[in-house]
mmCIF file of C-alpha atoms and ligand atoms in Angstrom:
data_model
loop_
_atom_site.group_PDB
_atom_site.id
_atom_site.type_symbol
_atom_site.label_atom_id
_atom_site.label_comp_id
_atom_site.label_asym_id
_atom_site.label_seq_id
_atom_site.Cartn_x
_atom_site.Cartn_y
_atom_site.Cartn_z
ATOM 1 C CA MET A 320 -8.630 11.277 -0.063
ATOM 2 C CA ASN A 321 -6.530 12.981 2.626
ATOM 3 C CA THR A 322 -2.758 13.338 2.199
ATOM 4 C CA LEU A 323 -2.056 11.320 5.369
ATOM 5 C CA PHE A 324 -3.459 8.134 3.849
ATOM 6 C CA GLN A 325 -0.812 5.617 4.855
ATOM 7 C CA ALA A 326 -2.649 2.303 4.654
ATOM 8 C CA GLU A 327 -1.275 -0.255 2.228
ATOM 9 C CA ARG A 328 -3.775 -1.103 -0.502
ATOM 10 C CA ILE A 329 -4.009 -4.886 -0.625
ATOM 11 C CA ASP A 330 -3.851 -5.704 -4.327
ATOM 12 C CA GLY A 331 -6.415 -8.505 -4.631
ATOM 13 C CA LYS A 332 -6.363 -8.256 -8.413
ATOM 14 C CA GLY A 333 -2.612 -8.827 -8.595
ATOM 15 C CA PHE A 334 -2.815 -11.559 -5.941
ATOM 16 C CA ALA A 335 -5.565 -13.319 -7.933
ATOM 17 C CA THR A 336 -3.635 -13.007 -11.213
ATOM 18 C CA ARG A 337 -0.588 -14.702 -9.666
ATOM 19 C CA LEU A 338 -2.737 -17.410 -8.064
ATOM 20 C CA VAL A 339 -4.504 -18.116 -11.383
ATOM 21 C CA GLU A 340 -1.098 -18.493 -13.100
ATOM 22 C CA ARG A 341 -0.077 -21.089 -10.518
ATOM 23 C CA LEU A 342 -3.435 -22.863 -10.929
ATOM 24 C CA ALA A 343 -2.956 -23.023 -14.722
ATOM 25 C CA ASP A 344 0.402 -24.771 -14.137
ATOM 26 C CA ASP A 345 -1.340 -27.058 -11.663
ATOM 27 C CA VAL A 346 -4.029 -27.979 -14.236
ATOM 28 C CA SER A 347 -1.399 -28.797 -16.815
ATOM 29 C CA MET A 348 0.507 -30.956 -14.308
ATOM 30 C CA LEU A 349 -2.702 -32.810 -13.340
ATOM 31 C CA LYS A 350 -3.580 -33.411 -17.000
ATOM 32 C CA THR A 351 -0.155 -34.926 -17.642
ATOM 33 C CA LYS A 352 -0.307 -37.044 -14.518
ATOM 34 C CA THR A 353 -3.861 -38.426 -14.935
ATOM 35 C CA GLY A 354 -4.695 -37.966 -18.627
ATOM 36 C CA LEU A 355 -7.880 -36.223 -17.451
ATOM 37 C CA THR A 356 -9.074 -32.630 -17.666
ATOM 38 C CA PRO A 357 -10.664 -31.188 -14.487
ATOM 39 C CA GLY A 358 -14.180 -29.872 -15.160
ATOM 40 C CA LEU A 359 -16.488 -27.325 -13.504
ATOM 41 C CA ALA A 360 -20.256 -27.214 -14.082
ATOM 42 C CA VAL A 361 -22.116 -23.970 -13.363
ATOM 43 C CA VAL A 362 -25.904 -23.897 -13.242
ATOM 44 C CA LEU A 363 -27.741 -20.592 -13.766
ATOM 45 C CA VAL A 364 -31.514 -20.451 -13.320
ATOM 46 C CA GLY A 365 -33.235 -17.354 -14.689
ATOM 47 C CA GLU A 366 -32.019 -14.136 -16.272
ATOM 48 C CA ASP A 367 -30.722 -12.057 -13.349
ATOM 49 C CA PRO A 368 -28.241 -9.723 -15.128
ATOM 50 C CA ALA A 369 -25.607 -9.638 -12.328
ATOM 51 C CA SER A 370 -25.691 -13.454 -12.040
ATOM 52 C CA GLY A 371 -25.293 -13.705 -15.823
ATOM 53 C CA VAL A 372 -22.151 -11.537 -15.639
ATOM 54 C CA TYR A 373 -20.673 -13.649 -12.794
ATOM 55 C CA VAL A 374 -21.391 -16.923 -14.638
ATOM 56 C CA GLY A 375 -19.787 -15.554 -17.828
ATOM 57 C CA ALA A 376 -16.653 -14.581 -15.881
ATOM 58 C CA LYS A 377 -16.460 -18.014 -14.218
ATOM 59 C CA HIS A 378 -16.817 -19.744 -17.628
ATOM 60 C CA ARG A 379 -14.039 -17.665 -19.214
ATOM 61 C CA GLN A 380 -11.592 -18.085 -16.322
ATOM 62 C CA THR A 381 -12.244 -21.826 -16.033
ATOM 63 C CA GLN A 382 -11.356 -22.255 -19.708
ATOM 64 C CA ALA A 383 -8.397 -19.866 -19.415
ATOM 65 C CA VAL A 384 -6.644 -22.133 -16.883
ATOM 66 C CA GLY A 385 -7.186 -25.167 -19.130
ATOM 67 C CA MET A 386 -10.176 -26.766 -17.384
ATOM 68 C CA GLU A 387 -13.458 -27.815 -18.987
ATOM 69 C CA SER A 388 -16.380 -25.475 -18.319
ATOM 70 C CA TYR A 389 -19.976 -26.734 -18.567
ATOM 71 C CA VAL A 390 -22.548 -23.944 -18.241
ATOM 72 C CA HIS A 391 -26.223 -24.924 -17.874
ATOM 73 C CA ARG A 392 -28.585 -21.968 -18.397
ATOM 74 C CA LEU A 393 -32.124 -22.860 -17.326
ATOM 75 C CA PRO A 394 -35.300 -20.752 -17.668
ATOM 76 C CA ALA A 395 -36.555 -18.833 -14.613
ATOM 77 C CA GLN A 396 -39.639 -21.092 -14.325
ATOM 78 C CA THR A 397 -37.537 -24.293 -14.010
ATOM 79 C CA SER A 398 -39.134 -26.621 -11.445
ATOM 80 C CA GLN A 399 -37.382 -27.884 -8.325
ATOM 81 C CA GLU A 400 -37.705 -31.416 -9.707
ATOM 82 C CA ALA A 401 -36.042 -30.527 -13.029
ATOM 83 C CA LEU A 402 -33.173 -28.807 -11.218
ATOM 84 C CA MET A 403 -32.720 -31.807 -8.897
ATOM 85 C CA THR A 404 -32.636 -34.127 -11.938
ATOM 86 C CA LEU A 405 -29.879 -32.054 -13.540
ATOM 87 C CA LEU A 406 -27.877 -32.034 -10.285
ATOM 88 C CA GLY A 407 -28.228 -35.829 -10.074
ATOM 89 C CA GLN A 408 -26.794 -36.128 -13.592
ATOM 90 C CA LEU A 409 -23.884 -33.781 -12.790
ATOM 91 C CA ASN A 410 -23.183 -35.662 -9.534
ATOM 92 C CA ALA A 411 -22.919 -38.914 -11.532
ATOM 93 C CA ASP A 412 -20.807 -37.469 -14.374
ATOM 94 C CA PRO A 413 -17.097 -38.291 -13.854
ATOM 95 C CA ALA A 414 -16.069 -35.435 -16.189
ATOM 96 C CA VAL A 415 -17.608 -32.955 -13.727
ATOM 97 C CA ASN A 416 -15.390 -32.447 -10.668
ATOM 98 C CA GLY A 417 -17.032 -29.289 -9.346
ATOM 99 C CA ILE A 418 -20.669 -28.113 -9.340
ATOM 100 C CA LEU A 419 -21.857 -24.617 -8.555
ATOM 101 C CA VAL A 420 -25.446 -23.370 -8.563
ATOM 102 C CA GLN A 421 -25.418 -19.595 -9.011
ATOM 103 C CA LEU A 422 -27.331 -17.807 -6.242
ATOM 104 C CA PRO A 423 -29.778 -16.241 -5.687
ATOM 105 C CA LEU A 424 -32.277 -18.729 -7.116
ATOM 106 C CA PRO A 425 -35.793 -17.655 -8.176
ATOM 107 C CA ALA A 426 -38.099 -17.482 -5.142
ATOM 108 C CA HIS A 427 -40.128 -20.650 -5.964
ATOM 109 C CA LEU A 428 -36.999 -22.829 -5.553
ATOM 110 C CA ASP A 429 -35.802 -24.065 -2.136
ATOM 111 C CA THR A 430 -32.145 -22.976 -1.964
ATOM 112 C CA HIS A 431 -31.167 -25.222 0.977
ATOM 113 C CA SER A 432 -32.555 -28.369 -0.694
ATOM 114 C CA VAL A 433 -30.859 -27.476 -3.984
ATOM 115 C CA ILE A 434 -27.456 -26.887 -2.373
ATOM 116 C CA ASN A 435 -27.734 -30.052 -0.285
ATOM 117 C CA ALA A 436 -28.523 -32.082 -3.438
ATOM 118 C CA ILE A 437 -24.999 -31.387 -4.740
ATOM 119 C CA ASP A 438 -22.481 -34.181 -4.040
ATOM 120 C CA PRO A 439 -20.485 -32.643 -1.117
ATOM 121 C CA ASN A 440 -17.262 -33.785 -2.773
ATOM 122 C CA LYS A 441 -18.177 -31.672 -5.843
ATOM 123 C CA ASP A 442 -19.566 -28.721 -3.831
ATOM 124 C CA VAL A 443 -16.912 -26.172 -4.866
ATOM 125 C CA ASP A 444 -18.870 -23.269 -3.353
ATOM 126 C CA GLY A 445 -18.574 -25.005 0.033
ATOM 127 C CA PHE A 446 -22.234 -24.287 0.900
ATOM 128 C CA HIS A 447 -23.382 -27.901 1.415
ATOM 129 C CA ILE A 448 -24.346 -28.663 5.003
ATOM 130 C CA LEU A 449 -21.594 -31.323 5.197
ATOM 131 C CA ASN A 450 -18.893 -28.894 4.128
ATOM 132 C CA ALA A 451 -20.208 -26.231 6.533
ATOM 133 C CA GLY A 452 -20.127 -28.863 9.314
ATOM 134 C CA ARG A 453 -16.653 -30.057 8.373
ATOM 135 C CA LEU A 454 -15.347 -26.477 8.443
ATOM 136 C CA ALA A 455 -16.984 -25.851 11.836
ATOM 137 C CA THR A 456 -15.471 -29.030 13.310
ATOM 138 C CA GLY A 457 -11.961 -28.607 11.902
ATOM 139 C CA GLN A 458 -12.218 -31.370 9.276
ATOM 140 C CA ASP A 459 -11.101 -31.184 5.644
ATOM 141 C CA ALA A 460 -13.786 -29.183 3.841
ATOM 142 C CA LEU A 461 -14.401 -27.424 0.576
ATOM 143 C CA VAL A 462 -14.437 -23.850 1.905
ATOM 144 C CA PRO A 463 -16.610 -20.994 0.507
ATOM 145 C CA CYS A 464 -14.586 -19.068 -2.075
ATOM 146 C CA THR A 465 -14.965 -15.468 -0.882
ATOM 147 C CA PRO A 466 -13.863 -16.066 2.741
ATOM 148 C CA LEU A 467 -11.096 -18.374 1.509
ATOM 149 C CA GLY A 468 -9.743 -15.534 -0.657
ATOM 150 C CA CYS A 469 -10.002 -13.109 2.284
ATOM 151 C CA LEU A 470 -8.047 -15.510 4.504
ATOM 152 C CA MET A 471 -5.302 -15.935 1.886
ATOM 153 C CA MET A 472 -4.827 -12.164 1.702
ATOM 154 C CA LEU A 473 -4.833 -11.830 5.511
ATOM 155 C CA LYS A 474 -2.217 -14.549 5.932
ATOM 156 C CA ASP A 475 -0.107 -13.057 3.165
ATOM 157 C CA ARG A 476 -0.155 -9.679 4.937
ATOM 158 C CA LEU A 477 0.035 -10.816 8.583
ATOM 159 C CA GLY A 478 1.528 -14.327 8.627
ATOM 160 C CA ASP A 479 0.452 -15.988 11.869
ATOM 161 C CA LEU A 480 -3.020 -14.743 12.876
ATOM 162 C CA SER A 481 -3.003 -16.528 16.218
ATOM 163 C CA GLY A 482 -4.263 -14.438 19.153
ATOM 164 C CA LEU A 483 -5.414 -11.476 17.044
ATOM 165 C CA ASN A 484 -8.838 -9.907 17.659
ATOM 166 C CA ALA A 485 -10.979 -10.404 14.559
ATOM 167 C CA VAL A 486 -14.371 -8.797 14.008
ATOM 168 C CA VAL A 487 -16.550 -10.012 11.137
ATOM 169 C CA VAL A 488 -19.469 -7.711 10.311
ATOM 170 C CA GLY A 489 -22.211 -9.779 8.616
ATOM 171 C CA LYS A 490 -23.333 -13.328 9.379
ATOM 172 C CA SER A 491 -24.480 -14.735 6.030
ATOM 173 C CA ASN A 492 -23.884 -18.417 5.256
ATOM 174 C CA ILE A 493 -21.930 -17.345 2.169
ATOM 175 C CA VAL A 494 -19.448 -14.913 3.713
ATOM 176 C CA GLY A 495 -19.782 -13.920 7.379
ATOM 177 C CA LYS A 496 -20.205 -17.303 9.104
ATOM 178 C CA PRO A 497 -17.542 -19.239 7.154
ATOM 179 C CA MET A 498 -15.177 -16.249 7.480
ATOM 180 C CA ALA A 499 -15.596 -16.370 11.253
ATOM 181 C CA GLN A 500 -14.996 -20.150 11.251
ATOM 182 C CA LEU A 501 -11.809 -19.764 9.216
ATOM 183 C CA LEU A 502 -10.481 -17.074 11.564
ATOM 184 C CA LEU A 503 -11.350 -19.204 14.574
ATOM 185 C CA ALA A 504 -9.439 -22.095 13.008
ATOM 186 C CA GLU A 505 -6.450 -19.711 12.793
ATOM 187 C CA ASN A 506 -6.807 -19.123 16.557
ATOM 188 C CA CYS A 507 -8.102 -15.570 16.314
ATOM 189 C CA THR A 508 -10.469 -14.281 18.990
ATOM 190 C CA VAL A 509 -13.542 -13.806 16.826
ATOM 191 C CA SER A 510 -16.621 -11.596 17.225
ATOM 192 C CA ILE A 511 -19.460 -11.529 14.716
ATOM 193 C CA ALA A 512 -21.616 -8.417 14.298
ATOM 194 C CA HIS A 513 -24.961 -8.277 12.486
ATOM 195 C CA SER A 514 -28.009 -6.075 12.165
ATOM 196 C CA LYS A 515 -29.092 -6.630 15.790
ATOM 197 C CA THR A 516 -25.639 -6.053 17.335
ATOM 198 C CA ARG A 517 -25.905 -3.203 19.856
ATOM 199 C CA ASN A 518 -22.773 -1.116 19.305
ATOM 200 C CA VAL A 519 -21.131 -2.064 16.030
ATOM 201 C CA PRO A 520 -18.661 0.884 15.888
ATOM 202 C CA GLU A 521 -17.336 0.122 19.396
ATOM 203 C CA LEU A 522 -16.917 -3.572 18.572
ATOM 204 C CA CYS A 523 -15.134 -2.738 15.311
ATOM 205 C CA ARG A 524 -12.667 -0.532 17.191
ATOM 206 C CA THR A 525 -11.420 -3.657 19.048
ATOM 207 C CA ALA A 526 -10.440 -5.388 15.796
ATOM 208 C CA ASP A 527 -6.896 -6.125 14.684
ATOM 209 C CA ILE A 528 -8.589 -7.769 11.695
ATOM 210 C CA LEU A 529 -11.854 -6.247 10.463
ATOM 211 C CA VAL A 530 -13.810 -8.087 7.756
ATOM 212 C CA VAL A 531 -16.950 -6.334 6.538
ATOM 213 C CA ALA A 532 -19.598 -8.166 4.477
ATOM 214 C CA VAL A 533 -22.857 -6.279 4.837
ATOM 215 C CA GLY A 534 -23.908 -4.741 1.502
ATOM 216 C CA ARG A 535 -24.284 -1.132 2.734
ATOM 217 C CA PRO A 536 -22.234 1.514 0.914
ATOM 218 C CA GLU A 537 -19.424 2.921 3.107
ATOM 219 C CA MET A 538 -21.185 1.966 6.353
ATOM 220 C CA VAL A 539 -17.919 1.516 8.293
ATOM 221 C CA LYS A 540 -16.477 4.959 9.026
ATOM 222 C CA GLY A 541 -12.854 5.859 9.664
ATOM 223 C CA ASP A 542 -13.338 6.206 13.432
ATOM 224 C CA TRP A 543 -14.650 2.598 13.624
ATOM 225 C CA ILE A 544 -11.192 1.381 12.559
ATOM 226 C CA LYS A 545 -8.408 0.846 15.106
ATOM 227 C CA PRO A 546 -5.079 2.394 14.009
ATOM 228 C CA GLY A 547 -2.932 -0.371 12.500
ATOM 229 C CA ALA A 548 -5.844 -2.747 11.796
ATOM 230 C CA VAL A 549 -6.018 -4.817 8.613
ATOM 231 C CA VAL A 550 -9.360 -4.247 6.892
ATOM 232 C CA ILE A 551 -10.980 -6.579 4.363
ATOM 233 C CA ASP A 552 -13.926 -4.982 2.562
ATOM 234 C CA VAL A 553 -16.133 -7.637 0.948
ATOM 235 C CA GLY A 554 -19.023 -5.326 0.017
ATOM 236 C CA ILE A 555 -19.942 -4.615 -3.579
ATOM 237 C CA ASN A 556 -22.408 -1.723 -3.777
ATOM 238 C CA ARG A 557 -23.535 -0.087 -6.994
ATOM 239 C CA VAL A 558 -23.939 3.669 -6.441
ATOM 240 C CA GLN A 559 -24.388 6.923 -8.373
ATOM 241 C CA ARG A 560 -21.668 9.505 -7.639
ATOM 242 C CA GLU A 561 -21.960 12.920 -9.274
ATOM 243 C CA GLY A 562 -24.377 11.392 -11.775
ATOM 244 C CA GLN A 563 -21.991 8.550 -12.709
ATOM 245 C CA PRO A 564 -22.494 4.860 -11.866
ATOM 246 C CA GLY A 565 -19.756 3.361 -9.705
ATOM 247 C CA ILE A 566 -18.956 0.619 -7.198
ATOM 248 C CA VAL A 567 -18.016 1.169 -3.555
ATOM 249 C CA GLY A 568 -17.410 -1.180 -0.649
ATOM 250 C CA ASP A 569 -18.910 -1.358 2.830
ATOM 251 C CA VAL A 570 -15.998 0.692 4.255
ATOM 252 C CA ALA A 571 -15.437 4.444 3.741
ATOM 253 C CA PHE A 572 -12.091 3.792 2.059
ATOM 254 C CA ALA A 573 -10.901 7.423 2.073
ATOM 255 C CA GLU A 574 -11.290 7.553 5.881
ATOM 256 C CA ALA A 575 -9.224 4.390 6.473
ATOM 257 C CA GLY A 576 -5.750 5.888 5.998
ATOM 258 C CA HIS A 577 -4.717 4.990 9.572
ATOM 259 C CA ALA A 578 -5.299 1.251 8.963
ATOM 260 C CA ALA A 579 -2.195 -0.847 8.318
ATOM 261 C CA ALA A 580 -3.766 -2.228 5.147
ATOM 262 C CA ILE A 581 -7.125 -2.340 3.381
ATOM 263 C CA THR A 582 -8.602 -4.007 0.303
ATOM 264 C CA PRO A 583 -9.946 -1.514 -2.258
ATOM 265 C CA VAL A 584 -13.317 -1.948 -3.988
ATOM 266 C CA PRO A 585 -13.118 -2.789 -6.823
ATOM 267 C CA GLY A 586 -9.824 -4.677 -7.111
ATOM 268 C CA GLY A 587 -9.698 -6.277 -3.658
ATOM 269 C CA VAL A 588 -11.771 -9.277 -2.592
ATOM 270 C CA GLY A 589 -13.780 -9.666 -5.827
ATOM 271 C CA PRO A 590 -11.002 -11.034 -8.090
ATOM 272 C CA MET A 591 -9.926 -13.535 -5.415
ATOM 273 C CA THR A 592 -13.373 -15.184 -5.338
ATOM 274 C CA ILE A 593 -13.176 -16.724 -8.830
ATOM 275 C CA ALA A 594 -9.514 -17.690 -8.328
ATOM 276 C CA CYS A 595 -10.548 -19.611 -5.190
ATOM 277 C CA LEU A 596 -13.389 -21.289 -7.095
ATOM 278 C CA LEU A 597 -10.827 -22.634 -9.572
ATOM 279 C CA ALA A 598 -8.595 -23.733 -6.676
ATOM 280 C CA ASN A 599 -11.533 -25.531 -5.020
ATOM 281 C CA THR A 600 -12.293 -27.358 -8.283
ATOM 282 C CA LEU A 601 -8.721 -28.663 -8.384
ATOM 283 C CA THR A 602 -8.936 -29.681 -4.724
ATOM 284 C CA ALA A 603 -12.180 -31.569 -5.510
ATOM 285 C CA PHE A 604 -10.515 -33.230 -8.536
ATOM 286 C CA ARG A 605 -7.584 -34.336 -6.367
ATOM 287 C CA ARG A 606 -9.870 -35.836 -3.731
ATOM 288 C CA GLN A 607 -11.956 -37.661 -6.338
ATOM 289 C CA HIS A 608 -8.771 -39.209 -7.773
ATOM 290 C CA ASN A 609 -7.029 -39.865 -4.424
ATOM 291 C CA LEU A 610 -4.147 -37.514 -5.211
ATOM 292 C CA ASN A 611 -2.426 -36.276 -2.077
ATOM 293 C CA THR A 612 -0.503 -33.303 -3.485
ATOM 294 C CA PRO A 613 -1.824 -29.905 -2.339
ATOM 295 C CA THR A 614 -3.547 -27.525 -4.776
ATOM 296 C CA ALA A 615 -1.405 -24.528 -5.794
ATOM 297 C CA ARG A 616 -1.718 -21.575 -3.417
HETATM 298 P P1 NDP B 1851 -26.347 -10.794 3.126
HETATM 299 O O1 NDP B 1851 -27.366 -9.756 2.788
HETATM 300 O O2 NDP B 1851 -26.687 -12.225 3.005
HETATM 301 O O3 NDP B 1851 -25.840 -10.550 4.626
HETATM 302 C C1 NDP B 1851 -25.596 -9.247 5.103
HETATM 303 C C2 NDP B 1851 -25.239 -9.319 6.568
HETATM 304 O O4 NDP B 1851 -25.018 -7.986 7.024
HETATM 305 C C3 NDP B 1851 -26.335 -9.925 7.440
HETATM 306 O O5 NDP B 1851 -25.772 -10.835 8.356
HETATM 307 C C4 NDP B 1851 -26.929 -8.711 8.161
HETATM 308 O O6 NDP B 1851 -27.368 -8.978 9.470
HETATM 309 C C5 NDP B 1851 -25.714 -7.791 8.246
HETATM 310 N N1 NDP B 1851 -26.110 -6.391 8.377
HETATM 311 C C6 NDP B 1851 -27.046 -5.722 7.677
HETATM 312 N N2 NDP B 1851 -27.132 -4.450 8.114
HETATM 313 C C7 NDP B 1851 -26.240 -4.324 9.127
HETATM 314 C C8 NDP B 1851 -25.868 -3.255 9.983
HETATM 315 N N3 NDP B 1851 -26.439 -2.053 9.884
HETATM 316 N N4 NDP B 1851 -24.913 -3.486 10.911
HETATM 317 C C9 NDP B 1851 -24.331 -4.699 11.030
HETATM 318 N N5 NDP B 1851 -24.656 -5.749 10.223
HETATM 319 C C10 NDP B 1851 -25.586 -5.567 9.295
HETATM 320 O O7 NDP B 1851 -25.068 -10.411 2.239
HETATM 321 P P2 NDP B 1851 -23.792 -11.296 1.783
HETATM 322 O O8 NDP B 1851 -23.053 -11.791 2.966
HETATM 323 O O9 NDP B 1851 -24.184 -12.254 0.731
HETATM 324 O O10 NDP B 1851 -22.942 -10.154 1.064
HETATM 325 C C11 NDP B 1851 -22.476 -9.018 1.771
HETATM 326 C C12 NDP B 1851 -21.808 -8.068 0.791
HETATM 327 O O11 NDP B 1851 -20.697 -8.728 0.211
HETATM 328 C C13 NDP B 1851 -22.683 -7.621 -0.387
HETATM 329 O O12 NDP B 1851 -22.332 -6.304 -0.743
HETATM 330 C C14 NDP B 1851 -22.281 -8.570 -1.503
HETATM 331 O O13 NDP B 1851 -22.484 -8.007 -2.790
HETATM 332 C C15 NDP B 1851 -20.809 -8.724 -1.207
HETATM 333 N N6 NDP B 1851 -20.242 -9.963 -1.713
HETATM 334 C C16 NDP B 1851 -19.061 -9.877 -2.396
HETATM 335 C C17 NDP B 1851 -18.460 -11.002 -2.882
HETATM 336 C C18 NDP B 1851 -17.156 -10.848 -3.583
HETATM 337 O O14 NDP B 1851 -16.749 -11.747 -4.298
HETATM 338 N N7 NDP B 1851 -16.438 -9.745 -3.383
HETATM 339 C C19 NDP B 1851 -19.049 -12.330 -2.730
HETATM 340 C C20 NDP B 1851 -20.246 -12.345 -1.901
HETATM 341 C C21 NDP B 1851 -20.819 -11.188 -1.436
HETATM 342 P P3 NDP B 1851 -28.631 -9.943 9.785
HETATM 343 O O15 NDP B 1851 -28.134 -11.336 9.529
HETATM 344 O O16 NDP B 1851 -28.921 -9.670 11.213
HETATM 345 O O17 NDP B 1851 -29.712 -9.528 8.839
#
């Protein structure tokens, strides 16, 4: 890393730790007020090792804030019908306020149908077509956790985002598209780049806010970043460096010293994702019980 590295490292881990503390207080307040314990159900189909690690982390953190965690581990050959039956049961269960199906699903299952079978009011991943539509039309939605965490960090660093040029690299339904919608709702001027975009570096250089969610190690080079930009690196890429396994983002972090601020990988966006999942579960609980108080932020 060069000695002129002046960018602030946005401490997503610390931010998430403080948010989770506030959410634990929120859970305890809701329990006292309603006599009920908010609950999150996570469904894992198959034995994908990375998915297993994510589900384990979600289970532990859900319990740590005082909520109920219901983990359903199903074999890889589970049929679409069996999965739909389970989702129907979780939709009908009043103890379950949030439902998440861990993606990716095995190839024989139809992801869109599975996601759209979740009650939209329990869809704490915010992937249901109704929540995507509500977000796009400026209505109250459950918002996908990763972009929600990115937005919280951006607003914490920049305050009012209105009028800023935002470039989102990546257009997945999970990160890129909802991120762009959230920035648009904050009155940013938003561009979305993807694999067919003609001149990605030039577009990135226009960004006051640059969010990168591609899945390519250190694709965004230092000279793609405008001096003073705020950079959010969503990528998680497993790499070998000098024979050792490691994790890097989609941005060449060491070349980004002229940015105003940047999230490191690891320790940036990742920890915020689970914190926002817990927050979404409390928002879903509130809506299901007609409570008007806002979820802790
Ligand atoms: P997807 O593979 O679904 O989407 C990747 C996007 O990047 C696509 O829109 C693709 O374009 C675009 N892309 C690919 N190559 C290029 C290129 N050369 N130039 C510009 N755009 C390109 O990935 P996800 O959105 O699910 O995830 C992205 C990254 O974020 C991954 O590393 C993932 O691990 C990480 N991630 C991290 C999370 C966290 O909690 N920190 C949560 C979720 C994801 P096209 O659509 O044209 O193919």
